[in-house]
Coordinates of C-alpha atoms in Angstrom, one line a residue:
X1 CA 20.4 15.0 -1.7
X2 CA 17.8 14.0 0.9
X3 CA 14.6 12.2 -0.2
X4 CA 11.3 13.5 1.2
X5 CA 9.6 11.0 3.5
X6 CA 6.9 8.9 1.9
X7 CA 3.9 8.6 4.3
X8 CA 0.8 6.3 4.1
X9 CA -2.1 5.7 6.3
X10 CA -1.4 3.1 8.9
X11 CA -4.5 1.2 7.5
X12 CA -2.6 0.6 4.4
X13 CA 0.1 -1.5 6.1
X14 CA -0.4 -5.3 5.8
X15 CA 1.7 -7.7 7.9
X16 CA 2.7 -10.8 5.8
X17 CA 4.3 -14.0 6.6
X18 CA 7.8 -14.4 8.1
X19 CA 7.6 -10.8 9.5
X20 CA 7.3 -9.1 5.9
X21 CA 5.5 -5.9 5.6
X22 CA 3.6 -4.8 2.5
X23 CA 1.0 -2.5 1.0
X24 CA -1.5 -3.3 -1.6
X25 CA -1.7 -0.8 -4.5
X26 CA -4.2 -0.4 -7.4
X27 CA -2.7 -1.1 -10.8
X28 CA -3.8 2.0 -12.7
X29 CA -4.3 0.3 -16.0
X30 CA -6.1 -2.8 -14.8
X31 CA -7.8 -1.9 -11.5
X32 CA -6.2 -5.1 -10.0
X33 CA -4.2 -5.6 -6.8
X34 CA -0.4 -5.3 -6.7
X35 CA 1.8 -6.3 -3.7
X36 CA 4.5 -3.7 -2.9
X37 CA 6.9 -4.9 -0.1
X38 CA 8.0 -1.9 2.2
X39 CA 10.0 -1.3 5.3
X40 CA 8.5 0.8 8.1
X41 CA 10.0 4.0 9.2
X42 CA 8.7 6.6 11.6
X43 CA 4.9 6.8 12.7
X44 CA 3.3 10.1 12.9
X45 CA -0.1 10.2 14.1
X46 CA -2.1 7.9 11.8
X47 CA 0.5 7.9 9.1
X48 CA 3.6 5.7 8.8
X49 CA 6.7 6.3 6.7
X50 CA 7.5 3.6 4.3
X51 CA 10.7 2.8 2.6
X52 CA 11.2 0.6 -0.4
X53 CA 9.5 0.2 -3.8
X54 CA 6.4 2.3 -3.2
X55 CA 6.4 5.4 -5.4
X56 CA 4.7 8.8 -4.9
X57 CA 1.4 8.7 -6.7
X58 CA 0.7 5.1 -6.3
X59 CA -2.7 4.4 -5.0
X60 CA -2.7 2.4 -1.9
X61 CA -5.5 0.3 -0.6
X62 CA -6.7 1.3 2.9
X63 CA -10.1 -0.4 3.3
X64 CA -10.7 -4.0 2.6
X65 CA -7.0 -4.8 2.1
X66 CA -7.2 -7.7 4.6
X67 CA -9.6 -9.4 2.1
X68 CA -7.2 -9.3 -0.8
X69 CA -6.3 -12.9 -1.3
X70 CA -3.8 -12.8 -4.4
X71 CA -1.9 -10.3 -6.7
X72 CA -3.9 -9.5 -9.6
X73 CA -7.2 -9.7 -7.8
X74 CA -9.7 -7.3 -9.4
X75 CA -10.6 -4.4 -7.2
X76 CA -13.4 -1.9 -6.9
X77 CA -11.9 1.5 -6.3
X78 CA -14.1 3.8 -4.1
X79 CA -12.6 7.2 -3.4
X80 CA -12.8 8.1 0.3

């Protein structure tokens, strides 16, 4: 049974060291940063398909993610 594509804004994608790709998500209970490794799929306009551990409903960081220094860093969540 085919899985629907999971798309995130391109701004959510962070290039890590050694060619790794990740997105930062907001831990719902603690409002802290959590690193989720992903693989990139097809890009569609300003969205990109991600494969890996990201699950539907996870809140991805799209603004300020380049300033997140460590997993568990407290985040101020602002809905855009």
